[in-house]
PDB file of C-alpha atoms and ligand atoms in Angstrom:
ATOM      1  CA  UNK I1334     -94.356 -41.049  96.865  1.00  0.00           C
ATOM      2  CA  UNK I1335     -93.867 -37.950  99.313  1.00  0.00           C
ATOM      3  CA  UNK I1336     -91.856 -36.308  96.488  1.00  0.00           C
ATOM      4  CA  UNK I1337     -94.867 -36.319  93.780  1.00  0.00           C
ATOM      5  CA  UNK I1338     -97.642 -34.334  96.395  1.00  0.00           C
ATOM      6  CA  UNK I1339     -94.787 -31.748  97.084  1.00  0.00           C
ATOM      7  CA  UNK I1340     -93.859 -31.167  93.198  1.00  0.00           C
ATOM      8  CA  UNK I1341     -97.837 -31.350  92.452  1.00  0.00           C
ATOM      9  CA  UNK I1342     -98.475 -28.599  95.771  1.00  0.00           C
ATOM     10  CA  UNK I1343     -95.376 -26.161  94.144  1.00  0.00           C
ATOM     11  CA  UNK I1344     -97.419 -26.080  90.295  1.00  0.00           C
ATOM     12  CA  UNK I1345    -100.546 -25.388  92.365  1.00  0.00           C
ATOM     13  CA  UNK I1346     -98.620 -22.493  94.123  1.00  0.00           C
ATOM     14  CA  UNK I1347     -97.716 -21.463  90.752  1.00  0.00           C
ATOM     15  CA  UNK I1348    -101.183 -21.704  89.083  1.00  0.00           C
ATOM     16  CA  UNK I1349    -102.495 -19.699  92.022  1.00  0.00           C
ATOM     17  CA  UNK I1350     -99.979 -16.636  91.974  1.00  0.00           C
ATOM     18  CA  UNK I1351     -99.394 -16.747  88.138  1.00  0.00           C
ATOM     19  CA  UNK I1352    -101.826 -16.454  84.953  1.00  0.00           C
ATOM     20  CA  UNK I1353    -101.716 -19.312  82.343  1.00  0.00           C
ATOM     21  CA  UNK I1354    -100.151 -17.067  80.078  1.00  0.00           C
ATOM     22  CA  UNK I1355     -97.340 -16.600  82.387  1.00  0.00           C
ATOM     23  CA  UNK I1356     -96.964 -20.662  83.666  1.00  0.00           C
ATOM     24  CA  UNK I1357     -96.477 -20.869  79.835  1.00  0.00           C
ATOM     25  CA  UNK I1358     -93.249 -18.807  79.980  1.00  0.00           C
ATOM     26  CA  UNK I1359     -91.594 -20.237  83.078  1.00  0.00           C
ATOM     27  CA  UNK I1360     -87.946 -21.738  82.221  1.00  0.00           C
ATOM     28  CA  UNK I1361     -86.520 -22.587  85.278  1.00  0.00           C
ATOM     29  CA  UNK I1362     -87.816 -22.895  89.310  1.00  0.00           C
ATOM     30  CA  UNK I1363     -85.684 -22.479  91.916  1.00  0.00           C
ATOM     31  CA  UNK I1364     -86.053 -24.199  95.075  1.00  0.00           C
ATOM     32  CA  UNK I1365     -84.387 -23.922  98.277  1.00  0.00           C
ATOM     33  CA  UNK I1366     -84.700 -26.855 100.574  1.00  0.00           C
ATOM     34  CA  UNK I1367     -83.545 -27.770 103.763  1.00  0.00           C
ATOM     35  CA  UNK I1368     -81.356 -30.685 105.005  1.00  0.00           C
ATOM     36  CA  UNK I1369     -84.187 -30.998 107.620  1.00  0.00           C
ATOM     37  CA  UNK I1370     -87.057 -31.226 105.280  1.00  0.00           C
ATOM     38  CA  UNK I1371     -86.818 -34.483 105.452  1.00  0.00           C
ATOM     39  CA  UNK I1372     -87.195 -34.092 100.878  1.00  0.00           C
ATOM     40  CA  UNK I1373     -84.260 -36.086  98.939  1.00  0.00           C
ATOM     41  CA  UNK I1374     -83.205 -33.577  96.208  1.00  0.00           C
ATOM     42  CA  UNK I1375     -82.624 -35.785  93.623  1.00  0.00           C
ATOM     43  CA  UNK I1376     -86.152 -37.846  94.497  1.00  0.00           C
ATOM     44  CA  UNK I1377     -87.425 -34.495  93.983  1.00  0.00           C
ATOM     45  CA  UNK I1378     -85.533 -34.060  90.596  1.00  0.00           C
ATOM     46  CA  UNK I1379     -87.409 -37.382  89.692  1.00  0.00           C
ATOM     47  CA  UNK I1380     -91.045 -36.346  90.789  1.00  0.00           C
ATOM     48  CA  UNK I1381     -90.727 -33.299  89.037  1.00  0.00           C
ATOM     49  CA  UNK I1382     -89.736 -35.213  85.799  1.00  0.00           C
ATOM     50  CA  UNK I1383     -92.584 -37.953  86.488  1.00  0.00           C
ATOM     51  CA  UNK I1384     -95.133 -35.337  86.841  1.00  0.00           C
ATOM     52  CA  UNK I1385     -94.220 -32.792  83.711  1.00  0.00           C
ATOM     53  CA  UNK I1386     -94.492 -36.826  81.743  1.00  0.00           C
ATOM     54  CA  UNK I1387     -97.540 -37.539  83.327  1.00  0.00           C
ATOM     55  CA  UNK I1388     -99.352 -33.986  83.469  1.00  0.00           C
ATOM     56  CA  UNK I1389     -97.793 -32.699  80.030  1.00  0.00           C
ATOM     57  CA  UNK I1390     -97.139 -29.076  82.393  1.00  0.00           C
ATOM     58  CA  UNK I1391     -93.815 -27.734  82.989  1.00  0.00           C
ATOM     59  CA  UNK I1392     -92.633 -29.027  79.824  1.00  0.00           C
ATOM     60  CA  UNK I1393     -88.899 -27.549  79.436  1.00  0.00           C
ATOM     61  CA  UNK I1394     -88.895 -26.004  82.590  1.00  0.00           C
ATOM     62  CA  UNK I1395     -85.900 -27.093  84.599  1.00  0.00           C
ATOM     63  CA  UNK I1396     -85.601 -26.951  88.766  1.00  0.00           C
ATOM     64  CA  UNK I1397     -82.988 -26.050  90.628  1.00  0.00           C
ATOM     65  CA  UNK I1398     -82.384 -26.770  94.106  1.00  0.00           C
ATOM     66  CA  UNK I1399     -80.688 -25.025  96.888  1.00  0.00           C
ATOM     67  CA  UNK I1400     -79.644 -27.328  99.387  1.00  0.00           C
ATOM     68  CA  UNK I1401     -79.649 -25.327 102.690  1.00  0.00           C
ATOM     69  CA  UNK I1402     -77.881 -26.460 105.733  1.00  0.00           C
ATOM     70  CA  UNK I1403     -79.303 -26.812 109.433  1.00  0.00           C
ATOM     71  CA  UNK I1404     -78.528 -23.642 111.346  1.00  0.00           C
ATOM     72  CA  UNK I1405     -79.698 -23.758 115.645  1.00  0.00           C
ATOM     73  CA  UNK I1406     -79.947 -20.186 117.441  1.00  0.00           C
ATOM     74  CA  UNK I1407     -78.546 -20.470 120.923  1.00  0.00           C
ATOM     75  CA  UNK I1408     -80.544 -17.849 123.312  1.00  0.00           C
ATOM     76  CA  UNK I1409     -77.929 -18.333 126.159  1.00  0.00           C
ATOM     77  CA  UNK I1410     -75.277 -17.080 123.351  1.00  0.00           C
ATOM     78  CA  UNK I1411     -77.453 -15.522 121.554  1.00  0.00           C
ATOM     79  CA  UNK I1412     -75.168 -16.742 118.710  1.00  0.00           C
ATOM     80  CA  UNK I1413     -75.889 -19.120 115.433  1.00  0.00           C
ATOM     81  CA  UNK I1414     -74.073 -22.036 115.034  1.00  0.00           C
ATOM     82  CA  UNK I1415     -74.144 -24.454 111.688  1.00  0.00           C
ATOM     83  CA  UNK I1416     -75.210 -28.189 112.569  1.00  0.00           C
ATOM     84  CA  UNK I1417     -73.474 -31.193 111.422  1.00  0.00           C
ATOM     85  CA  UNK I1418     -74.305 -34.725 111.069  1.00  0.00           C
ATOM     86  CA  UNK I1419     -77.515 -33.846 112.883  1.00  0.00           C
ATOM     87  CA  UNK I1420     -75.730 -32.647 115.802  1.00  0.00           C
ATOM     88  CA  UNK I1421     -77.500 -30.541 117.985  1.00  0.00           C
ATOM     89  CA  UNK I1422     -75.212 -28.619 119.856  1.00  0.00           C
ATOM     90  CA  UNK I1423     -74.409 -25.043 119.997  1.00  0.00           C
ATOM     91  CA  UNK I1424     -70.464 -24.259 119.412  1.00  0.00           C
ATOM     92  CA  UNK I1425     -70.299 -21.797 121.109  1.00  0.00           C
ATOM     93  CA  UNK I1426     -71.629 -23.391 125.093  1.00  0.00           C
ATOM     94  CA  UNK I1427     -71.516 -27.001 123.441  1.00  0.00           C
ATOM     95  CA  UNK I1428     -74.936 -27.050 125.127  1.00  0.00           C
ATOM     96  CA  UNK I1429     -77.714 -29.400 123.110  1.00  0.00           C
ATOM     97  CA  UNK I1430     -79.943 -26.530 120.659  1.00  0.00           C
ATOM     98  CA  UNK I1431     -82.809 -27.615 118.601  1.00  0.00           C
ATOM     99  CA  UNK I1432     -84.065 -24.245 117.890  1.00  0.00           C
ATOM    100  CA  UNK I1433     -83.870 -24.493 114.117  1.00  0.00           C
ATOM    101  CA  UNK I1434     -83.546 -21.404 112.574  1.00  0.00           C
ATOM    102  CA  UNK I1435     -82.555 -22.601 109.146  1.00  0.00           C
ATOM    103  CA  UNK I1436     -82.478 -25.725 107.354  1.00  0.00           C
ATOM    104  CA  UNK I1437     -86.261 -27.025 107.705  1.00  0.00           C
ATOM    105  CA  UNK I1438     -87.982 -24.668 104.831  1.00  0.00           C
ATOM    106  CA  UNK I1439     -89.147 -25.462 101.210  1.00  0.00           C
ATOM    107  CA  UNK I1440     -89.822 -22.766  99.616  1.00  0.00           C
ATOM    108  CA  UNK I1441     -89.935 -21.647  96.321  1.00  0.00           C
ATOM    109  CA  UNK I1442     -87.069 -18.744  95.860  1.00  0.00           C
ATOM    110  CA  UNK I1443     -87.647 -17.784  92.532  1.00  0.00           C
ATOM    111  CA  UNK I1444     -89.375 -18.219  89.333  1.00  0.00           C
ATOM    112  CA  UNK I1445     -87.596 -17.411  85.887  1.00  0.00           C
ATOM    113  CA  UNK I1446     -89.158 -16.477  82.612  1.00  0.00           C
ATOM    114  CA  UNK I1447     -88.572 -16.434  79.190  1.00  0.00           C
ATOM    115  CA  UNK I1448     -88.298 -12.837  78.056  1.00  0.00           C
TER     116      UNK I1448
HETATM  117 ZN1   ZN J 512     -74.812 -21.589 123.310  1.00  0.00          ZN
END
């Protein structure tokens, strides 16, 4: 499952930039992720739970995900337009853009603690 590596790659992220200590305290992760990202939010929701179950980490911590929609720059316009349905077309010229400006990341936004 796609959805397991990317949950297990974000606690290795973690483990890199945070002490144990620290991991211990974490409450709540907030993702932001892209319609483009080609990652299901809620199969994410479900690899995260399958992987605090199976690893005993992360216990209590809950993830929250940003769903971010596609966004194309248009250099002839030099303007942003928001995509829909996968439709690739600036609204401005109606000419096709795939120049992706938003919409493909997954990223980790921010980490909360317990105080
Ligand atoms: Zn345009």
């Amino acid at each position: 499952m796609h959805e397991v590596s990317i949950v297990q790659s974000i606690l290795r992220t973690l483990e890199r930039e945070f002490d144990q200590e620290d991991i211990e305290r974490i409450v709540q992760i907030d993702l932001e992720v892209g319609v483009f990202s080609n990652v299901e939010p809620i199969l994410l929701q479900n690899a995260f739970e399958a992987v605090k179950t199976t690893t005993g980490k992360m216990k209590g911590v809950r993830l929250h995900i940003d769903v971010k929609p596609i966004k194309v720059y248009c250099s002839d316009c030099q303007r942003e337009s928001l995509i829909e349905d996968y439709r690739f077309i600036c609204h401005a010229c109606q000419k096709p853009c795939t120049n992706i400006v938003q919409g493909a990341e997954l990223l980790i936004k921010r980490v909360h603690f317990e105080d």
